[in-house]
Amino acid sequence: MVEHSVSLSASLGLLLMVFFSCFGMVSVREGERRAARVFFMAAMVGAGPLLLSALLPTPFPVIALSGCALLGVIVLFRCLFPIRRLTDPGGRATRRVDERDIMFARGRLRPGSPEFDAYYLQRPENLAGDNRTRSLPGLLSPEAEKAEPLAFAAADAGFRITEALRDAVDGPVAELQQHSMPEAWTRRLKELARRWGAVDVGVASLEPEHIYTPIGRGTGGWGNEVTLDHHWAIAFTVEMDHREVAHAPEAPVVAESARQYVESAKIAVHLASVIRDQGWPARAHIDGNYRVIAPLVARAAGLGEIGRMGLLMTPRLGPRVRIGVVTTDLPLLPDPPGEDLTVLDFCSICSKCADNCPVGAIPDGDRIVMERGRRWVIDDETCYRYWNVIGTDCATCMKVCPYSHPDNPIHNLVRKAIRVGPGTRNLMLWMDDVVYGRKP
Ligand code: SF4
Ligand code: SF4
């Protein structure tokens, strides 16, 4: 045992050094300087004593190995026997949302317009706060705090492309209707969406609570009831570039948001057009012209769970995505919903987004029970007002979320560990805080 301890100590030391150095190199490639420093330091501190003890006489190798074993047992014990109970799932949305109440719809109301008068007659409690927001520089304004001419121009160009696509979300349906099995339609349409750039695609049965009503923005007439009677929804995600999101809340992040809104709009409009050509009605739902609440549809389609910050948390990219939806009557095969207790459980201990939100718009407590199920409710008024101060869509919460790290084997290993149990979730959160900082 004693003679083996020397080689065991050296091998373990080398293994640890390679292990932490790999993490360090990945961090360098990702531009995460603090993480790289922590990992290279861990490679030295973790492997150093073991390698050194291998050069020293007995009993040093045995002592070093015993220390490692003790540490391993403590970590294993904490992972296998957590002190917390698992979060319960809570409820699901059951009530339809008036799109006129969402901040993007309210932000478009112009004083003196019939819509403005009609809305604040109905919701006088929102007038003072919304007027305060209207008095601020505004999104992409040159007077905004984070104004950066080129990035703002790039974002503006992106939003204008999406706007140009708003009238293309629907169109005439071919007279000749093609028929196939739901499995085959689903497989082929998912393949098309992926080929055009979607990261993940799912199908849900469209439920009344997924659909806004009345209309608050986009085509169709403000205040009109939504008459969407499609049976199925195809939801997909596109990735927001990690390096651009890392700039949040500075201007590059809004340029990236606009770029990905264009990408998701292109895929949705393209897909809906293909379906209509097969003789089935289909409508694309794109930025500024939704009839559905995209995160709820995406969750029902199995793409993820809704986290503390109110965004869809996807298994591979966390909240670092934009969502596109196509609704249709073409017979499809639904996916199981994205109910993920591990996300809810991790969010309940994490609160990193809440700690880093510059205006405290994300709750740091437990989920609250409300008519639309049990959930965290962000203060969207305060969040949107901040956007109008800085001129970008902020996205600090998206940037700091431990799920937002790039989709690579190392981060995926951490994501897998998060799914194992409450103990590993505690450990992964602690590691994320140490490596990236509580306030990155
Ligand atoms: S930062 Fe933490 S609490 Fe916030 S959404 Fe991400 S995992 Fe959940
Ligand atoms: S986008 Fe910014 S202001 Fe809004 S909730 Fe996230 S961190 Fe807070």
Coordinates of C-alpha atoms and ligand atoms in Angstrom, one line a residue:
M1 CA 0.0 0.0 0.0
V2 CA 2.8 2.4 1.0
E3 CA 4.8 1.8 -2.1
H4 CA 1.7 2.1 -4.3
S5 CA 0.8 5.4 -2.6
V6 CA 3.7 7.2 -4.4
S7 CA 2.6 6.3 -7.9
L8 CA -1.1 6.8 -6.9
S9 CA -0.3 10.3 -5.5
A10 CA 1.6 11.3 -8.7
S11 CA -1.1 9.9 -11.0
L12 CA -3.9 11.6 -9.1
G13 CA -1.9 14.9 -9.1
L14 CA -1.4 14.7 -12.8
L15 CA -5.0 13.9 -13.4
L16 CA -6.2 16.9 -11.4
M17 CA -3.7 19.1 -13.2
V18 CA -5.0 18.1 -16.6
F19 CA -8.6 18.2 -15.5
F20 CA -8.4 21.8 -14.2
S21 CA -6.1 23.0 -17.0
C22 CA -8.7 21.8 -19.5
F23 CA -11.3 23.9 -17.8
G24 CA -8.8 26.8 -17.7
M25 CA -8.1 26.6 -21.4
V26 CA -11.8 26.5 -22.3
S27 CA -12.3 29.6 -20.1
V28 CA -9.5 31.4 -22.0
R29 CA -11.2 30.5 -25.3
E30 CA -14.5 31.8 -23.9
G31 CA -12.9 35.1 -22.8
E32 CA -13.6 34.3 -19.1
R33 CA -10.5 35.7 -17.5
R34 CA -11.5 35.3 -13.9
A35 CA -12.6 31.7 -14.6
A36 CA -9.3 30.9 -16.3
R37 CA -7.3 32.3 -13.3
V38 CA -9.4 30.2 -10.9
F39 CA -8.9 27.0 -12.9
F40 CA -5.2 27.4 -13.4
M41 CA -4.8 28.2 -9.7
A42 CA -6.9 25.1 -8.9
A43 CA -4.7 23.1 -11.1
M44 CA -1.6 24.2 -9.1
V45 CA -3.2 24.1 -5.7
G46 CA -5.1 20.9 -6.3
A47 CA -2.3 19.0 -8.0
G48 CA 0.7 20.6 -6.3
P49 CA 0.6 18.9 -2.9
L50 CA 0.0 15.5 -4.5
L51 CA 2.8 15.8 -6.9
L52 CA 5.1 17.2 -4.2
S53 CA 4.2 14.4 -1.8
A54 CA 5.1 11.8 -4.4
L55 CA 8.7 13.2 -4.3
L56 CA 8.9 13.1 -0.5
P57 CA 9.5 10.0 1.7
T58 CA 6.7 8.1 3.5
P59 CA 4.3 9.0 5.1
F60 CA 3.8 12.1 3.0
P61 CA 2.2 10.4 0.0
V62 CA -0.2 8.5 2.3
I63 CA -1.1 11.8 4.1
A64 CA -1.8 13.6 0.8
L65 CA -4.0 10.7 -0.5
S66 CA -5.9 10.5 2.8
G67 CA -6.6 14.3 2.6
C68 CA -8.0 13.8 -0.9
A69 CA -10.1 10.9 0.1
L70 CA -11.5 12.8 3.0
L71 CA -12.4 15.8 0.7
G72 CA -14.0 13.4 -1.8
V73 CA -16.1 11.8 1.0
I74 CA -17.3 15.2 2.2
V75 CA -18.3 16.3 -1.3
L76 CA -20.0 13.0 -2.0
F77 CA -21.9 13.2 1.3
R78 CA -23.1 16.7 0.6
C79 CA -24.3 15.6 -2.8
L80 CA -26.0 12.4 -1.7
F81 CA -27.6 13.8 1.5
P82 CA -28.8 17.3 0.8
I83 CA -30.3 19.4 3.6
R84 CA -33.1 20.7 1.4
R85 CA -36.3 19.3 0.0
L86 CA -37.0 19.4 -3.7
T87 CA -39.1 22.4 -5.0
D88 CA -42.7 21.5 -5.9
P89 CA -43.8 22.1 -9.4
G90 CA -46.5 24.7 -8.8
G91 CA -49.2 25.4 -11.3
R92 CA -49.6 26.3 -14.9
A93 CA -51.1 29.4 -16.6
T94 CA -54.8 29.0 -17.1
R95 CA -55.9 32.6 -17.9
R96 CA -55.5 34.5 -21.1
V97 CA -53.4 37.6 -21.2
D98 CA -54.5 41.0 -22.6
E99 CA -51.6 41.9 -24.9
R100 CA -52.4 45.6 -24.5
D101 CA -51.1 45.3 -20.9
I102 CA -47.6 44.2 -21.8
M103 CA -44.9 46.8 -21.7
F104 CA -44.0 46.6 -25.4
A105 CA -47.6 47.4 -26.3
R106 CA -47.9 50.2 -23.8
G107 CA -44.5 51.6 -24.9
R108 CA -46.0 52.1 -28.5
L109 CA -49.0 54.1 -27.4
R110 CA -48.7 57.7 -28.6
P111 CA -50.3 60.5 -26.5
G112 CA -53.4 61.9 -28.3
S113 CA -54.1 58.7 -30.3
P114 CA -57.4 56.9 -29.8
E115 CA -55.6 53.8 -28.5
F116 CA -53.8 55.9 -25.9
D117 CA -57.1 57.4 -24.6
A118 CA -58.9 54.1 -24.7
Y119 CA -56.1 52.2 -22.9
Y120 CA -55.7 54.7 -20.0
L121 CA -59.4 55.1 -19.6
Q122 CA -59.5 51.4 -18.9
R123 CA -56.2 51.2 -16.9
P124 CA -55.7 54.7 -15.3
E125 CA -53.4 53.1 -12.7
N126 CA -50.7 52.6 -15.5
L127 CA -50.7 56.2 -16.8
A128 CA -48.3 57.9 -14.4
G129 CA -45.7 55.1 -14.6
D130 CA -45.9 54.8 -18.4
N131 CA -45.6 58.6 -18.8
R132 CA -42.4 58.5 -16.7
T133 CA -41.1 55.8 -19.0
R134 CA -42.1 57.9 -22.1
S135 CA -40.1 60.9 -20.7
L136 CA -36.9 58.8 -20.8
P137 CA -34.5 58.7 -23.8
G138 CA -35.9 55.4 -25.1
L139 CA -34.6 52.2 -26.7
L140 CA -31.8 52.9 -29.2
S141 CA -31.9 56.6 -28.5
P142 CA -28.6 58.5 -29.1
E143 CA -29.3 60.2 -25.7
A144 CA -29.5 56.9 -23.9
E145 CA -26.7 56.0 -21.3
K146 CA -25.3 53.1 -23.3
A147 CA -25.6 54.8 -26.8
E148 CA -23.1 53.5 -29.3
P149 CA -23.8 54.7 -32.8
L150 CA -22.7 51.6 -34.8
A151 CA -24.3 49.0 -32.5
F152 CA -27.5 51.0 -32.2
A153 CA -27.6 51.3 -36.0
A154 CA -27.1 47.5 -36.4
A155 CA -29.9 46.9 -33.9
D156 CA -32.2 49.4 -35.6
A157 CA -31.5 47.8 -39.0
G158 CA -32.4 44.4 -37.5
F159 CA -35.7 45.6 -36.0
R160 CA -36.6 47.2 -39.3
I161 CA -36.1 43.9 -41.1
T162 CA -38.3 42.1 -38.6
E163 CA -40.9 44.9 -39.0
A164 CA -40.7 44.4 -42.8
L165 CA -41.6 40.7 -42.2
R166 CA -44.6 41.5 -40.1
D167 CA -47.0 41.4 -43.1
A168 CA -45.5 38.2 -44.3
V169 CA -46.6 36.1 -41.2
D170 CA -49.7 34.9 -42.9
G171 CA -50.9 34.5 -46.5
P172 CA -53.1 32.5 -48.9
V173 CA -53.3 28.8 -48.5
A174 CA -52.7 26.5 -51.6
E175 CA -56.0 24.9 -52.8
L176 CA -54.5 21.4 -53.1
Q177 CA -54.1 19.9 -49.7
Q178 CA -51.2 17.5 -49.2
H179 CA -51.6 14.6 -46.7
S180 CA -49.1 12.6 -44.7
M181 CA -48.9 11.0 -41.2
P182 CA -48.4 13.5 -38.3
E183 CA -45.1 11.8 -37.4
A184 CA -43.8 12.4 -40.9
W185 CA -44.9 16.1 -41.0
T186 CA -43.4 16.7 -37.6
R187 CA -40.1 15.1 -38.5
R188 CA -39.8 17.0 -41.8
L189 CA -40.8 20.3 -40.5
K190 CA -38.4 20.0 -37.5
E191 CA -35.6 19.1 -39.9
L192 CA -36.3 22.2 -42.0
A193 CA -36.3 24.5 -39.0
R194 CA -33.0 23.0 -37.8
R195 CA -31.5 23.3 -41.3
W196 CA -32.4 27.0 -41.3
G197 CA -30.7 27.7 -38.0
A198 CA -33.0 26.6 -35.2
V199 CA -31.2 25.1 -32.2
D200 CA -34.1 23.1 -30.9
V201 CA -37.7 22.5 -32.2
G202 CA -40.8 21.2 -30.4
V203 CA -44.5 20.8 -31.0
A204 CA -47.3 21.6 -28.7
S205 CA -51.1 21.5 -28.8
L206 CA -52.2 25.1 -28.8
E207 CA -54.2 26.0 -25.7
P208 CA -56.4 29.1 -25.1
E209 CA -54.0 30.3 -22.4
H210 CA -51.2 30.4 -24.9
I211 CA -53.0 33.0 -27.0
Y212 CA -53.0 36.7 -26.2
T213 CA -56.3 38.6 -26.5
P214 CA -57.1 41.3 -27.4
I215 CA -54.4 42.4 -29.8
G216 CA -51.9 44.9 -28.4
R217 CA -49.4 45.4 -31.2
G218 CA -48.6 44.1 -34.7
T219 CA -51.1 43.5 -37.5
G220 CA -54.8 43.0 -36.9
G221 CA -55.9 46.2 -35.2
W222 CA -55.2 47.3 -31.7
G223 CA -58.0 46.1 -29.3
N224 CA -59.5 43.5 -31.6
E225 CA -60.1 40.0 -30.3
V226 CA -57.6 37.5 -31.5
T227 CA -59.2 34.8 -33.7
L228 CA -56.5 32.2 -33.8
D229 CA -58.1 28.8 -34.0
H230 CA -55.1 26.7 -35.0
H231 CA -54.6 23.4 -33.2
W232 CA -50.9 23.1 -33.2
A233 CA -47.8 25.2 -32.5
I234 CA -44.3 24.6 -33.6
A235 CA -41.9 26.4 -31.3
F236 CA -38.1 26.7 -31.9
T237 CA -35.2 28.5 -30.4
V238 CA -32.2 30.3 -32.0
E239 CA -29.0 31.0 -30.0
M240 CA -27.9 34.4 -28.8
D241 CA -24.1 34.6 -29.3
H242 CA -22.4 34.1 -25.9
R243 CA -19.7 36.7 -26.6
E244 CA -22.2 39.3 -27.5
V245 CA -24.4 38.6 -24.5
A246 CA -21.2 38.9 -22.3
H247 CA -21.3 42.7 -23.2
A248 CA -24.6 43.1 -21.4
P249 CA -26.0 45.7 -20.7
E250 CA -23.8 47.5 -23.2
A251 CA -24.9 48.2 -26.8
P252 CA -23.6 45.0 -28.5
V253 CA -26.3 43.0 -26.7
V254 CA -29.2 44.8 -28.3
A255 CA -27.6 44.4 -31.7
E256 CA -27.4 40.7 -31.0
S257 CA -31.0 40.6 -29.8
A258 CA -32.2 42.3 -33.0
R259 CA -30.1 39.9 -35.1
Q260 CA -31.6 36.8 -33.5
Y261 CA -35.1 38.3 -33.8
V262 CA -34.4 38.5 -37.5
E263 CA -33.2 34.9 -37.6
S264 CA -36.2 33.6 -35.7
A265 CA -38.6 35.7 -37.9
K266 CA -37.0 34.4 -41.1
I267 CA -37.4 30.8 -40.0
A268 CA -40.9 31.2 -38.7
V269 CA -42.1 33.1 -41.9
H270 CA -40.4 30.5 -44.1
L271 CA -41.8 27.6 -42.3
A272 CA -45.4 29.0 -42.2
S273 CA -45.1 29.7 -46.0
V274 CA -44.0 26.1 -46.6
I275 CA -47.0 24.8 -44.6
R276 CA -49.5 27.0 -46.5
D277 CA -48.1 25.7 -49.8
Q278 CA -49.0 22.2 -48.6
G279 CA -52.6 23.4 -48.4
W280 CA -52.8 24.0 -44.6
P281 CA -53.3 27.3 -42.8
A282 CA -50.2 28.5 -40.9
R283 CA -49.2 31.8 -39.2
A284 CA -45.7 32.8 -38.1
H285 CA -45.4 34.6 -34.7
I286 CA -42.4 37.0 -34.8
D287 CA -41.1 39.9 -32.8
G288 CA -43.7 42.7 -32.6
N289 CA -46.4 40.5 -34.2
Y290 CA -47.2 37.7 -31.9
R291 CA -50.6 36.2 -31.2
V292 CA -49.2 33.8 -28.8
I293 CA -47.1 34.0 -25.6
A294 CA -43.9 32.5 -27.0
P295 CA -42.3 31.2 -23.8
L296 CA -45.5 29.4 -22.7
V297 CA -45.8 27.7 -26.1
A298 CA -42.1 26.8 -26.1
R299 CA -42.4 25.2 -22.6
A300 CA -45.5 23.3 -23.7
A301 CA -43.5 22.1 -26.7
G302 CA -40.9 20.7 -24.4
L303 CA -38.1 23.2 -25.1
G304 CA -37.5 24.2 -21.5
E305 CA -38.9 25.6 -18.2
I306 CA -39.6 29.1 -17.2
G307 CA -37.0 30.3 -14.7
R308 CA -36.8 33.0 -12.0
M309 CA -36.1 35.8 -14.5
G310 CA -39.3 34.9 -16.5
L311 CA -37.4 33.6 -19.6
L312 CA -37.5 30.2 -21.1
M313 CA -34.6 28.1 -19.6
T314 CA -33.5 25.6 -22.3
P315 CA -31.4 22.5 -21.4
R316 CA -28.4 23.4 -23.5
L317 CA -28.3 27.2 -23.6
G318 CA -30.4 28.3 -20.6
P319 CA -32.1 31.6 -21.3
R320 CA -29.6 32.6 -24.0
V321 CA -32.1 32.1 -26.8
R322 CA -34.8 33.8 -28.8
I323 CA -38.0 32.0 -29.6
G324 CA -40.0 31.7 -32.8
V325 CA -43.4 30.1 -33.2
V326 CA -45.6 28.9 -36.1
T327 CA -49.2 27.9 -35.5
T328 CA -51.0 25.7 -37.9
D329 CA -53.8 23.1 -38.5
L330 CA -51.5 20.7 -40.2
P331 CA -51.7 17.4 -38.2
L332 CA -48.6 17.2 -36.0
L333 CA -47.3 15.0 -33.1
P334 CA -46.8 17.0 -29.8
D335 CA -43.7 16.7 -27.7
P336 CA -44.0 16.1 -23.9
P337 CA -44.1 19.5 -22.1
G338 CA -40.8 20.9 -20.8
E339 CA -41.7 20.5 -17.1
D340 CA -38.3 20.6 -15.4
L341 CA -38.2 20.5 -11.6
T342 CA -34.5 20.7 -11.6
V343 CA -34.6 24.2 -13.2
L344 CA -37.2 25.4 -10.7
D345 CA -35.1 23.9 -7.9
F346 CA -31.9 25.4 -9.1
C347 CA -33.5 28.8 -9.5
S348 CA -34.9 28.6 -6.0
I349 CA -31.4 28.4 -4.5
C350 CA -29.5 30.5 -7.1
S351 CA -31.1 34.1 -7.4
K352 CA -28.0 35.3 -9.3
C353 CA -30.1 37.1 -11.8
A354 CA -32.0 38.9 -8.9
D355 CA -28.7 39.8 -7.2
N356 CA -27.3 41.3 -10.4
C357 CA -30.4 43.1 -11.8
P358 CA -29.4 46.8 -11.7
V359 CA -32.9 47.9 -10.8
G360 CA -34.1 45.0 -8.6
A361 CA -36.8 43.9 -11.0
I362 CA -36.3 40.2 -10.4
P363 CA -37.7 38.8 -7.1
D364 CA -35.2 37.1 -4.8
G365 CA -37.8 35.2 -2.8
D366 CA -39.9 32.1 -3.4
R367 CA -42.5 31.8 -6.2
I368 CA -45.8 33.3 -5.5
V369 CA -49.2 31.7 -6.0
M370 CA -51.3 33.6 -8.5
E371 CA -54.2 32.9 -10.9
R372 CA -51.7 32.0 -13.6
G373 CA -50.0 29.3 -11.6
R374 CA -47.1 29.4 -9.1
R375 CA -44.2 31.4 -10.5
W376 CA -41.7 34.2 -10.0
V377 CA -43.1 37.5 -11.3
I378 CA -40.7 40.1 -12.5
D379 CA -41.4 43.8 -12.3
D380 CA -41.6 44.3 -16.0
E381 CA -42.4 48.0 -15.6
T382 CA -39.2 48.7 -13.8
C383 CA -37.2 46.5 -16.2
Y384 CA -38.6 48.2 -19.3
R385 CA -38.1 51.7 -17.7
Y386 CA -34.4 50.8 -17.2
W387 CA -34.1 49.8 -20.9
N388 CA -35.4 53.3 -21.8
V389 CA -32.7 54.8 -19.7
I390 CA -29.8 52.9 -21.1
G391 CA -31.2 52.4 -24.6
T392 CA -30.4 48.6 -24.8
D393 CA -32.4 45.6 -23.7
C394 CA -30.0 45.1 -20.8
A395 CA -29.9 41.3 -20.6
T396 CA -27.7 41.4 -17.5
C397 CA -29.8 38.6 -16.0
M398 CA -29.2 36.5 -19.1
K399 CA -25.5 37.1 -19.0
V400 CA -25.0 36.1 -15.4
C401 CA -27.3 33.0 -15.4
P402 CA -25.2 29.8 -14.7
Y403 CA -27.2 28.1 -17.4
S404 CA -26.1 30.6 -20.1
H405 CA -22.6 29.2 -20.5
P406 CA -21.7 28.0 -24.0
D407 CA -22.9 24.6 -25.2
N408 CA -19.7 22.5 -24.9
P409 CA -18.8 19.2 -23.2
I410 CA -17.4 20.9 -20.1
H411 CA -20.4 23.2 -19.4
N412 CA -22.8 20.3 -20.4
L413 CA -21.1 18.2 -17.7
V414 CA -22.1 20.9 -15.2
R415 CA -25.6 21.0 -16.6
K416 CA -25.9 17.3 -16.2
A417 CA -24.6 17.5 -12.6
I418 CA -27.4 20.1 -11.9
R419 CA -30.0 17.5 -12.9
V420 CA -28.6 14.8 -10.6
G421 CA -30.0 16.1 -7.3
P422 CA -30.3 18.9 -4.8
G423 CA -26.8 18.3 -3.4
T424 CA -25.1 18.6 -6.8
R425 CA -27.1 21.7 -7.5
N426 CA -25.8 23.3 -4.3
L427 CA -22.3 22.3 -5.3
M428 CA -22.6 23.5 -8.9
L429 CA -24.0 26.9 -7.7
W430 CA -21.1 27.3 -5.2
M431 CA -18.6 26.4 -8.0
D432 CA -20.3 28.9 -10.4
D433 CA -20.0 31.6 -7.7
V434 CA -16.3 30.8 -7.1
V435 CA -15.3 30.5 -10.7
Y436 CA -17.3 33.4 -12.3
G437 CA -18.1 35.4 -9.2
R438 CA -21.4 36.1 -7.5
K439 CA -21.5 39.4 -9.4
P440 CA -19.6 38.7 -12.6
Ligands
SF4_1 S1 -29.6 33.3 -12.7 FE1 -30.1 31.6 -11.3 S2 -32.1 32.1 -10.5 FE2 -31.8 33.4 -12.3 S3 -32.8 32.2 -13.9 FE3 -30.6 31.7 -13.9 S4 -30.5 29.8 -12.7 FE4 -32.5 30.8 -12.3
SF4_2 S1 -33.1 42.8 -18.3 FE1 -31.9 43.9 -16.9 S2 -33.3 45.2 -15.8 FE2 -34.5 43.6 -16.8 S3 -34.8 42.0 -15.3 FE3 -33.0 41.5 -16.5 S4 -31.3 42.4 -15.4 FE4 -33.2 43.4 -14.6

